Every structure is written in structure tokens, then in C-alpha cells.
Amino acid sequence: MKIALVGNQNSGKTTLFNLLTGTNQKIGNWPGVTIERKVGKIKDLGDDLVDLPGIYSLSPYTVEEEVSRKFVLEDKPDIIINIVDATSIERSLYLTTQLMELDTKVIIALNMADRLEKKGIHIDKEKLAKEIGTDVVIISALKATGIEELKNTIKKYNKQKVRSKEIFKSDIENEIINIENELKVNRFMAIKILENDKLYQSYQKGIVKNSRQKLEETYKMDIEEIIANARYEYIVKIKNKSTTITPIKETMSDKLDKIFLNKFLAFPIFVVIMFLVYYLSVGVVGSFTVDWISDLVKNFGEIVRECLTNLGASAWSTSLVVDGIIAGVGAVLGFVPQLIILFLCISILETTGYMSRVTFLLDKLFKKFGLSGETLVPFIVGLRTVSYTH
Ligand code: GDP
Ligand code: MG
């Protein structure tokens, strides 16, 4: 069997293609255009699979649409797998409504299942399948879930194509059926002919013009708009029937983000936090610990000096130990509490995620100087180093 993958850009066609075919694929170009053409065989099943260019409709406006449309109309695949980003079905089903009008069997693969729960979206696939009138499978091409079910649905295929649901209001529907019967064409072509599609100019007969005029007068719109609006109305209806969105509970972290990353508060809060870090590590608390440690070292030195003198050590060796070693180590030791406090502060900011958020926040500002927001950490540490040397 010949199977085609059809869907919007970034819906996951190539990911699914690679998953289904593995290494069993050939890459080339579509004839006459520099658009990548991937064909392969589905593992286990052996059916031919084609990855078609991403499209939003079957109108011949873009090169991608032209290539995909030509393939589904002329190469006549046995099955179209219509891959749909399940997190935004409204946008994707526009193409689906058109595919359903072809004579080809369509399987709808709702992709990105792994992202649904996080977004609080629940899709009742049985209801959706019933509304649209074809098989619906929920998959994740990335996480490789639902693939067996997809393969089983492909295996189940039989040649009978059920006529697509009537999605237009009865006056439009009647004109479509009329054209189908009069011109002996299928539903897809009848709609395209009614729309005055450039591919079917030779079919433009009196009865088509009459139908078009009648509808345009009733709806006070041009025919393409009438058809597009009707599709959207239908999509909203079936989406509402099959999808529920539970508002995701705001976590504590979301609430804090709202405050810390608020458009107006973010920068003042950042300044306050940075001041606190500075205050704790270098400012009053810091210099307090420096004084405290240097007093401690001084007292310890005096005790050692007294001991050494009592033991009868020479003046120079006492001085070497007390003024050299103890005072020297003490001077370095004096900064240790400051460094501990500084790194403690930085690690708190990092583990709470504030640092990465602020990095993002500062990106714009830092970019002005040719730096990225990630420069923040060396920037802060550098600032401290500067203040130590003063
Ligand atoms: P194409 O334009 O339709 O060929 O889409 P791609 O296969 O190139 O996928 C577009 C992006 O969506 C890539 O970053 C994929 O990793 C991602 N993607 C594809 N399928 C899934 C999925 O099931 N779940 C998630 N989370 N991401 C996916
Ligand atoms: Mg692709």
C-alpha cells in the first residue's frame, strides 16, 4: 500500500516518518522544486510511506501546497495519515476537513500526546472520530507512544471509503451535491469547482456560475470566504464537542513568577535582591565577620606569643610564627565567611531558579553590551572581587 503523511508544518511528520521507517528511507527532491522528498517502507508492515511537505490547506497557493496536493490527487495514496498537533487542533483541522473530501481513506493521528496533560487538554478521540467520520489515533511521535495502535489502524484498512460528513449548511450542501451530480465529479472537486479553483477551470459551466451567484448573494461574501467560514464553524463545533480543557492549577512557583517576573516589579526586585546579597556578604554583616575573625586571630596570636616567650623561644622565631604564619593565614581566613555567605546566597538563588529567570530577564539589557544574560554569575562574582580588592 501507498501511504502519505500530510499535515501542518511542525506537526511532527518527519519525526513520525523516521519512527515508522527507521533507516529504511530514501531522501531526494520533489521533481522541479528544491523541497525535500522522503520515501521509505514502514517497519513490520512493508507499506510505502511518503513524507509530504507541510501545508495548511489544499489550495494551490504555495509550492508546498502544490506538491502535496498534486501527490494526493494524482499519485492517489491508499491512505493519508493526517498528522495533527493535538495541542492546537483548531488550526490543524482546516486541512483535515479538506482531506476528508478526497476519495482517499484518512487516518487522523493526533500527535504530541505527551504535551496534552501538561496543558490540561483532554480529547475524547471516540467522539472526535464519530464527529469527523474517520479513525482517530492519539500518538506521540517523539515518545513513540500509540504507534502500535496506528499500525493496527493501517492494517485494518479496507478499500471502502465512507463519504465525508456534510459540514456545510443545507443551502451550500445542496449546491455541492448538485454540481457532483451534474458534472459527475467527486465531492472534493465539486467544492473546488464551486470555489472557482484555477485547476478546474474547464469545469466552469452555467450551472456552477448560477450556484456561486446564488450563494454569494445570500451570504453577501465571496464564495471562498463562505466555504472557509463554514469550515471554521464546523471545526469549532466538533472541537467543543470532543475537547475539554481543565484550567491548570497555578502552582506556588507560577504565583511567585508572576511577582518576580512582573513587568514593572522585576527590575526593582532584582536590585533589592542583589543589594541583599551584597549587604550580607560584603557589607555590614561581611565586615563584621572580618573584624570578628581578625580579632580572634589577633587574640590567638597573642596567646601563642606568650606561650612561645614563656618556653624561651627566640624573638625572631616567635615573630615568624605569630606575625608571619598566624597573621598571614588569619588575613586570608578573614574573607572565608564572606565567601561562604556569598556562595550560599548565589546557590540559594540558583536552586530556587531565580538566577535562570533573571538571566532571561537581563538578556535584553546585557545584549546591548554584546553580552548574554548568562554573564550574570561571573558579573556578580566579579563585582565582589572588585569590592574585596578595595
Ligand atoms: P514536521 O515539520 O511536521 O516534519 O515536524 P517535525 O517532525 O520536524 O517536528 C517538529 C518538532 O516537533 C520537532 O522539534 C520535534 O521534536 C517535535 N515533535 C514531534 N513529535 C512530537 C511529539 O510527539 N511530542 C513532542 N513533545 N514534540 C514532538
Ligand atoms: Mg518535516
Short mmCIF file of C-alpha atoms and ligand atoms in Angstrom, two decimals:
data_model
loop_
_atom_site.label_atom_id
_atom_site.label_comp_id
_atom_site.label_asym_id
_atom_site.label_seq_id
_atom_site.Cartn_x
_atom_site.Cartn_y
_atom_site.Cartn_z
CA MET A 1 0.00 0.00 0.00
CA LYS A 2 1.00 3.59 -0.54
CA ILE A 3 0.61 5.82 2.50
CA ALA A 4 1.16 9.59 2.67
CA LEU A 5 1.90 11.71 5.72
CA VAL A 6 0.06 15.00 5.46
CA GLY A 7 -0.05 17.82 8.00
CA ASN A 8 0.90 21.33 9.00
CA GLN A 9 4.49 22.35 9.39
CA ASN A 10 5.99 21.22 12.70
CA SER A 11 3.15 18.82 13.39
CA GLY A 12 5.73 16.03 13.67
CA LYS A 13 5.58 14.43 10.20
CA THR A 14 9.28 13.87 9.85
CA THR A 15 9.59 12.58 13.43
CA LEU A 16 6.80 10.06 12.77
CA PHE A 17 8.25 9.20 9.36
CA ASN A 18 11.63 8.41 10.91
CA LEU A 19 10.00 6.40 13.68
CA LEU A 20 7.91 4.32 11.28
CA THR A 21 10.59 3.69 8.67
CA GLY A 22 13.78 3.66 10.73
CA THR A 23 16.79 3.56 8.46
CA ASN A 24 14.70 2.27 5.62
CA GLN A 25 14.34 5.57 3.77
CA LYS A 26 15.42 7.43 0.67
CA ILE A 27 15.88 11.18 0.53
CA GLY A 28 15.68 13.22 -2.64
CA ASN A 29 13.87 16.23 -4.05
CA TRP A 30 10.38 16.61 -5.44
CA PRO A 31 10.56 16.96 -9.21
CA GLY A 32 11.25 20.51 -10.29
CA VAL A 33 11.44 22.05 -6.81
CA THR A 34 14.04 22.07 -4.07
CA ILE A 35 11.75 20.62 -1.45
CA GLU A 36 12.97 17.51 0.31
CA ARG A 37 11.21 14.29 -0.57
CA LYS A 38 11.46 11.39 1.83
CA VAL A 39 10.14 7.96 1.00
CA GLY A 40 10.53 4.71 2.90
CA LYS A 41 8.92 1.48 3.97
CA ILE A 42 7.09 1.09 7.26
CA LYS A 43 8.90 -1.39 9.52
CA ASP A 44 6.92 -4.64 10.08
CA LEU A 45 4.14 -3.64 7.64
CA GLY A 46 6.16 -3.06 4.48
CA ASP A 47 3.86 -0.31 3.18
CA ASP A 48 5.38 2.60 1.26
CA LEU A 49 5.40 5.84 3.22
CA VAL A 50 5.89 9.35 1.85
CA ASP A 51 6.63 12.44 3.96
CA LEU A 52 4.81 15.29 2.22
CA PRO A 53 5.72 18.99 2.62
CA GLY A 54 3.92 20.78 5.47
CA ILE A 55 0.74 22.54 4.37
CA TYR A 56 -2.24 24.36 5.88
CA SER A 57 -4.71 23.75 3.11
CA LEU A 58 -5.09 22.04 -0.23
CA SER A 59 -5.22 25.33 -2.14
CA PRO A 60 -2.54 25.70 -4.76
CA TYR A 61 -1.03 28.88 -3.32
CA THR A 62 2.40 27.78 -2.14
CA VAL A 63 4.91 25.41 -3.67
CA GLU A 64 4.46 23.07 -0.69
CA GLU A 65 0.69 23.05 -1.16
CA GLU A 66 1.13 22.44 -4.86
CA VAL A 67 3.45 19.46 -4.28
CA SER A 68 1.30 17.88 -1.56
CA ARG A 69 -1.94 18.48 -3.40
CA LYS A 70 -0.57 17.05 -6.62
CA PHE A 71 0.60 13.97 -4.77
CA VAL A 72 -2.68 13.23 -3.02
CA LEU A 73 -4.73 13.90 -6.18
CA GLU A 74 -2.56 12.31 -8.83
CA ASP A 75 -0.44 9.66 -7.12
CA LYS A 76 -3.54 8.59 -5.20
CA PRO A 77 -2.16 7.10 -2.00
CA ASP A 78 -4.31 4.38 -0.42
CA ILE A 79 -4.21 6.03 2.96
CA ILE A 80 -3.49 9.54 4.13
CA ILE A 81 -2.19 9.80 7.66
CA ASN A 82 -3.21 13.29 8.65
CA ILE A 83 -0.87 14.23 11.45
CA VAL A 84 -2.31 16.90 13.71
CA ASP A 85 -0.73 18.80 16.58
CA ALA A 86 -3.16 17.76 19.31
CA THR A 87 -2.34 20.82 21.39
CA SER A 88 -3.85 23.08 18.71
CA ILE A 89 -6.37 21.05 16.80
CA GLU A 90 -8.45 24.07 15.82
CA ARG A 91 -5.73 25.31 13.49
CA SER A 92 -5.00 21.90 12.03
CA LEU A 93 -8.49 20.63 11.34
CA TYR A 94 -8.95 23.10 8.49
CA LEU A 95 -6.71 20.91 6.39
CA THR A 96 -8.44 17.81 7.76
CA THR A 97 -11.85 18.97 6.52
CA GLN A 98 -10.39 19.22 3.02
CA LEU A 99 -8.61 15.87 3.15
CA MET A 100 -11.87 14.25 4.23
CA GLU A 101 -13.44 15.36 0.96
CA LEU A 102 -10.98 13.35 -1.12
CA ASP A 103 -11.74 9.76 -2.13
CA THR A 104 -8.82 8.60 -0.03
CA LYS A 105 -9.07 6.99 3.39
CA VAL A 106 -7.82 9.38 6.10
CA ILE A 107 -6.45 8.33 9.47
CA ILE A 108 -6.09 11.19 11.90
CA ALA A 109 -3.01 10.90 14.11
CA LEU A 110 -3.29 13.35 16.97
CA ASN A 111 0.36 13.92 17.77
CA MET A 112 2.16 15.46 20.78
CA ALA A 113 0.09 13.42 23.22
CA ASP A 114 2.88 13.85 25.75
CA ARG A 115 2.14 17.55 25.96
CA LEU A 116 -1.62 17.29 26.41
CA GLU A 117 -1.72 16.57 30.13
CA LYS A 118 0.59 19.43 30.99
CA LYS A 119 -1.67 21.76 29.09
CA GLY A 120 -4.78 20.37 30.77
CA ILE A 121 -6.28 19.29 27.43
CA HIS A 122 -8.40 16.17 27.21
CA ILE A 123 -9.51 14.92 23.81
CA ASP A 124 -12.23 12.30 23.56
CA LYS A 125 -10.93 10.52 20.48
CA GLU A 126 -14.03 8.34 20.04
CA LYS A 127 -16.23 11.42 19.96
CA LEU A 128 -13.89 13.20 17.57
CA ALA A 129 -13.76 10.12 15.34
CA LYS A 130 -17.54 9.97 15.29
CA GLU A 131 -17.91 13.67 14.51
CA ILE A 132 -15.35 13.67 11.71
CA GLY A 133 -16.25 10.23 10.47
CA THR A 134 -12.86 8.53 10.38
CA ASP A 135 -10.32 6.78 12.62
CA VAL A 136 -8.52 8.87 15.19
CA VAL A 137 -5.38 7.69 16.98
CA ILE A 138 -3.57 9.58 19.72
CA ILE A 139 0.19 9.29 19.43
CA SER A 140 3.46 10.86 20.44
CA ALA A 141 5.97 10.59 17.64
CA LEU A 142 8.66 11.86 19.98
CA LYS A 143 7.95 9.44 22.84
CA ALA A 144 6.88 6.64 20.46
CA THR A 145 3.52 6.06 22.11
CA GLY A 146 0.34 4.97 20.31
CA ILE A 147 2.38 3.70 17.36
CA GLU A 148 1.11 0.12 17.63
CA GLU A 149 -2.47 1.38 17.53
CA LEU A 150 -1.62 3.47 14.48
CA LYS A 151 -0.13 0.44 12.76
CA ASN A 152 -3.17 -1.67 13.65
CA THR A 153 -5.43 1.01 12.19
CA ILE A 154 -3.39 0.90 8.99
CA LYS A 155 -3.68 -2.92 8.91
CA LYS A 156 -7.45 -2.70 9.36
CA TYR A 157 -7.76 -0.66 6.16
CA ASN A 158 -10.24 -1.79 3.59
CA LYS A 159 -10.92 -0.10 0.31
CA GLN A 160 -14.30 1.27 1.30
CA LYS A 161 -14.23 4.98 1.88
CA VAL A 162 -17.13 6.37 3.81
CA ARG A 163 -18.49 9.56 2.39
CA SER A 164 -17.31 12.57 4.40
CA LYS A 165 -19.77 14.24 6.74
CA GLU A 166 -21.77 17.10 5.38
CA ILE A 167 -20.19 20.06 7.07
CA PHE A 168 -21.90 22.92 5.28
CA LYS A 169 -25.33 24.42 5.81
CA SER A 170 -28.02 22.79 3.70
CA ASP A 171 -28.16 25.54 1.05
CA ILE A 172 -24.42 25.23 0.37
CA GLU A 173 -24.58 21.45 0.65
CA ASN A 174 -27.35 21.30 -1.95
CA GLU A 175 -25.30 23.25 -4.46
CA ILE A 176 -22.31 20.94 -3.91
CA ILE A 177 -24.41 17.81 -4.43
CA ASN A 178 -25.94 19.41 -7.48
CA ILE A 179 -22.50 20.02 -9.02
CA GLU A 180 -21.38 16.48 -8.13
CA ASN A 181 -24.36 15.00 -9.94
CA GLU A 182 -24.37 17.33 -12.94
CA LEU A 183 -20.65 17.21 -13.66
CA LYS A 184 -20.06 13.63 -12.41
CA VAL A 185 -17.23 14.62 -10.10
CA ASN A 186 -16.38 13.75 -6.51
CA ARG A 187 -17.11 15.93 -3.50
CA PHE A 188 -13.59 17.39 -3.32
CA MET A 189 -13.71 18.51 -6.95
CA ALA A 190 -17.28 19.77 -6.68
CA ILE A 191 -16.27 22.10 -3.85
CA LYS A 192 -13.17 23.24 -5.71
CA ILE A 193 -15.20 23.88 -8.85
CA LEU A 194 -17.71 25.86 -6.83
CA GLU A 195 -14.82 27.84 -5.37
CA ASN A 196 -13.64 28.62 -8.91
CA ASP A 197 -10.31 26.90 -8.28
CA LYS A 198 -7.81 27.54 -11.06
CA LEU A 199 -7.09 23.83 -11.52
CA TYR A 200 -10.66 23.11 -12.59
CA GLN A 201 -11.37 25.99 -14.95
CA SER A 202 -12.58 23.65 -17.68
CA TYR A 203 -15.49 22.61 -15.47
CA GLN A 204 -16.86 26.12 -15.18
CA LYS A 205 -20.32 25.71 -16.70
CA GLY A 206 -23.51 27.70 -16.42
CA ILE A 207 -24.88 25.71 -13.51
CA VAL A 208 -21.72 26.33 -11.48
CA LYS A 209 -21.93 30.05 -12.05
CA ASN A 210 -25.57 30.05 -11.01
CA SER A 211 -24.83 28.14 -7.82
CA ARG A 212 -22.00 30.50 -6.96
CA GLN A 213 -24.02 33.64 -7.62
CA LYS A 214 -26.94 32.39 -5.58
CA LEU A 215 -24.74 31.68 -2.55
CA GLU A 216 -22.74 34.89 -2.84
CA GLU A 217 -25.99 36.87 -2.92
CA THR A 218 -27.40 35.08 0.11
CA TYR A 219 -24.26 35.38 2.23
CA LYS A 220 -23.01 38.74 0.88
CA MET A 221 -19.48 37.29 0.75
CA ASP A 222 -17.39 35.80 -1.98
CA ILE A 223 -17.57 32.06 -2.34
CA GLU A 224 -14.13 31.22 -0.93
CA GLU A 225 -14.98 33.15 2.22
CA ILE A 226 -18.33 31.39 2.53
CA ILE A 227 -16.69 27.98 2.31
CA ALA A 228 -13.80 28.90 4.66
CA ASN A 229 -16.19 30.34 7.26
CA ALA A 230 -18.36 27.25 7.10
CA ARG A 231 -15.30 25.06 7.67
CA TYR A 232 -14.26 27.09 10.70
CA GLU A 233 -17.74 27.00 12.19
CA TYR A 234 -17.77 23.24 11.80
CA ILE A 235 -14.30 22.93 13.36
CA VAL A 236 -15.28 24.98 16.41
CA LYS A 237 -18.36 22.82 16.82
CA ILE A 238 -16.56 19.48 16.72
CA LYS A 239 -13.73 20.80 18.85
CA ASN A 240 -16.14 21.88 21.57
CA LYS A 241 -17.85 18.52 21.44
CA SER A 242 -14.69 16.44 21.78
CA THR A 243 -12.22 18.53 23.75
CA THR A 244 -12.22 19.70 27.33
CA ILE A 245 -9.62 22.00 28.78
CA THR A 246 -9.14 21.94 32.53
CA PRO A 247 -7.54 25.14 33.70
CA ILE A 248 -4.27 24.01 35.19
CA LYS A 249 -3.95 24.89 38.87
CA GLU A 250 -1.47 27.64 39.40
CA THR A 251 1.46 26.30 41.37
CA MET A 252 3.28 28.25 44.04
CA SER A 253 6.10 28.66 41.58
CA ASP A 254 3.74 30.19 38.99
CA LYS A 255 2.47 32.63 41.58
CA LEU A 256 5.97 33.67 42.61
CA ASP A 257 6.97 34.00 38.97
CA LYS A 258 4.13 36.44 38.49
CA ILE A 259 5.61 38.67 41.17
CA PHE A 260 9.31 38.21 40.50
CA LEU A 261 8.98 38.48 36.73
CA ASN A 262 6.33 41.18 36.72
CA LYS A 263 6.95 43.75 34.02
CA PHE A 264 7.29 46.61 36.48
CA LEU A 265 8.48 44.84 39.63
CA ALA A 266 11.08 42.52 38.17
CA PHE A 267 13.88 45.03 37.92
CA PRO A 268 13.38 46.73 41.34
CA ILE A 269 13.13 43.27 42.96
CA PHE A 270 16.33 42.24 41.23
CA VAL A 271 18.12 45.35 42.53
CA VAL A 272 16.87 44.69 46.10
CA ILE A 273 17.98 41.05 45.97
CA MET A 274 21.38 41.96 44.63
CA PHE A 275 21.71 44.60 47.35
CA LEU A 276 20.82 41.98 50.00
CA VAL A 277 23.44 39.61 48.63
CA TYR A 278 25.97 42.42 48.69
CA TYR A 279 24.88 43.52 52.18
CA LEU A 280 25.11 40.01 53.59
CA SER A 281 28.41 39.03 52.07
CA VAL A 282 30.41 42.22 51.75
CA GLY A 283 28.53 44.97 53.55
CA VAL A 284 27.84 45.29 57.24
CA VAL A 285 27.49 41.57 58.04
CA GLY A 286 30.56 40.74 55.97
CA SER A 287 32.82 43.34 57.52
CA PHE A 288 31.51 42.37 60.95
CA THR A 289 32.72 38.82 60.39
CA VAL A 290 36.03 40.08 59.00
CA ASP A 291 36.55 42.18 62.17
CA TRP A 292 35.44 39.32 64.36
CA ILE A 293 37.86 36.89 62.74
CA SER A 294 40.76 39.31 62.77
CA ASP A 295 40.18 39.93 66.49
CA LEU A 296 40.05 36.19 67.05
CA VAL A 297 43.29 35.68 65.12
CA LYS A 298 44.94 38.58 66.94
CA ASN A 299 43.99 37.16 70.35
CA PHE A 300 45.10 33.69 69.35
CA GLY A 301 48.41 35.18 68.14
CA GLU A 302 48.97 36.91 71.46
CA ILE A 303 48.31 33.69 73.37
CA VAL A 304 50.78 31.81 71.15
CA ARG A 305 53.33 34.64 71.55
CA GLU A 306 53.04 34.43 75.34
CA CYS A 307 53.41 30.67 75.31
CA LEU A 308 56.44 30.77 72.99
CA THR A 309 58.10 33.54 75.09
CA ASN A 310 57.48 31.53 78.26
CA LEU A 311 59.01 28.50 76.59
CA GLY A 312 62.08 30.61 75.88
CA ALA A 313 61.80 30.76 72.08
CA SER A 314 63.92 33.42 70.37
CA ALA A 315 62.28 36.70 69.38
CA TRP A 316 62.64 36.03 65.61
CA SER A 317 61.11 32.57 65.72
CA THR A 318 58.20 33.85 67.82
CA SER A 319 57.68 36.64 65.29
CA LEU A 320 57.87 34.17 62.40
CA VAL A 321 55.08 32.08 63.88
CA VAL A 322 52.87 34.87 65.21
CA ASP A 323 53.35 37.78 62.76
CA GLY A 324 54.12 35.56 59.79
CA ILE A 325 52.19 32.35 59.78
CA ILE A 326 49.24 33.10 62.10
CA ALA A 327 48.67 36.67 60.87
CA GLY A 328 49.10 35.59 57.25
CA VAL A 329 46.70 32.68 57.42
CA GLY A 330 44.37 34.86 59.53
CA ALA A 331 44.28 37.56 56.85
CA VAL A 332 43.11 35.03 54.26
CA LEU A 333 40.80 33.35 56.75
CA GLY A 334 39.11 36.70 57.33
CA PHE A 335 37.48 36.52 53.90
CA VAL A 336 36.27 32.95 54.24
CA PRO A 337 32.96 33.79 56.00
CA GLN A 338 32.26 36.42 53.33
CA LEU A 339 32.90 33.92 50.58
CA ILE A 340 30.77 31.32 52.33
CA ILE A 341 27.90 33.79 52.64
CA LEU A 342 28.30 34.94 49.03
CA PHE A 343 28.29 31.45 47.60
CA LEU A 344 25.46 30.43 49.89
CA CYS A 345 23.40 33.35 48.56
CA ILE A 346 24.26 32.52 44.95
CA SER A 347 23.43 28.85 45.41
CA ILE A 348 20.09 29.73 47.02
CA LEU A 349 19.29 31.96 44.05
CA GLU A 350 20.35 29.21 41.69
CA THR A 351 18.45 26.34 43.30
CA THR A 352 15.26 28.37 43.59
CA GLY A 353 15.50 29.05 39.88
CA TYR A 354 15.66 32.79 40.34
CA MET A 355 19.06 33.02 38.70
CA SER A 356 17.93 31.39 35.46
CA ARG A 357 14.83 33.56 35.33
CA VAL A 358 16.81 36.70 35.97
CA THR A 359 19.31 35.62 33.36
CA PHE A 360 16.46 35.55 30.90
CA LEU A 361 15.20 38.89 32.16
CA LEU A 362 18.59 40.54 31.82
CA ASP A 363 19.25 39.13 28.40
CA LYS A 364 17.82 42.20 26.69
CA LEU A 365 19.81 44.62 28.82
CA PHE A 366 23.06 42.67 28.55
CA LYS A 367 22.65 42.23 24.79
CA LYS A 368 23.06 45.99 24.47
CA PHE A 369 26.63 45.50 25.66
CA GLY A 370 27.14 42.49 23.46
CA LEU A 371 26.79 40.08 26.38
CA SER A 372 24.20 37.45 27.14
CA GLY A 373 22.10 37.21 30.30
CA GLU A 374 24.22 34.26 31.33
CA THR A 375 27.06 36.68 32.06
CA LEU A 376 25.25 37.49 35.30
CA VAL A 377 27.09 35.00 37.53
CA PRO A 378 30.63 35.97 36.54
CA PHE A 379 29.38 39.55 36.68
CA ILE A 380 28.28 39.27 40.33
CA VAL A 381 31.37 37.32 41.38
CA GLY A 382 33.50 39.88 39.56
CA LEU A 383 31.77 42.71 41.37
CA ARG A 384 32.54 41.03 44.69
CA THR A 385 36.16 40.54 43.70
CA VAL A 386 36.41 44.20 42.85
CA SER A 387 34.96 45.14 46.23
CA TYR A 388 37.41 42.80 48.01
CA THR A 389 40.39 44.44 46.46
CA HIS A 390 39.22 47.84 47.67
P1 GDP B 1 7.34 18.39 10.57
O1 GDP B 1 7.61 19.82 10.21
O2 GDP B 1 5.89 18.09 10.52
O3 GDP B 1 8.17 17.40 9.81
O4 GDP B 1 7.70 18.24 12.12
P2 GDP B 1 8.97 17.56 12.80
O5 GDP B 1 8.88 16.08 12.78
O6 GDP B 1 10.20 18.18 12.23
O7 GDP B 1 8.74 18.01 14.31
C1 GDP B 1 8.70 19.37 14.69
C2 GDP B 1 9.10 19.49 16.14
O8 GDP B 1 8.14 18.87 16.98
C3 GDP B 1 10.43 18.80 16.46
O9 GDP B 1 11.12 19.62 17.37
C4 GDP B 1 10.02 17.51 17.10
O10 GDP B 1 10.97 17.05 18.02
C5 GDP B 1 8.74 17.92 17.82
N1 GDP B 1 7.83 16.78 17.99
C6 GDP B 1 7.42 15.90 17.05
N2 GDP B 1 6.60 14.99 17.59
C7 GDP B 1 6.47 15.30 18.90
C8 GDP B 1 5.72 14.72 20.00
O11 GDP B 1 5.02 13.72 19.89
N3 GDP B 1 5.85 15.35 21.19
C9 GDP B 1 6.61 16.45 21.37
N4 GDP B 1 6.66 16.99 22.59
N5 GDP B 1 7.31 17.01 20.37
C10 GDP B 1 7.25 16.45 19.15
MG MG B 2 9.39 17.71 8.14
#
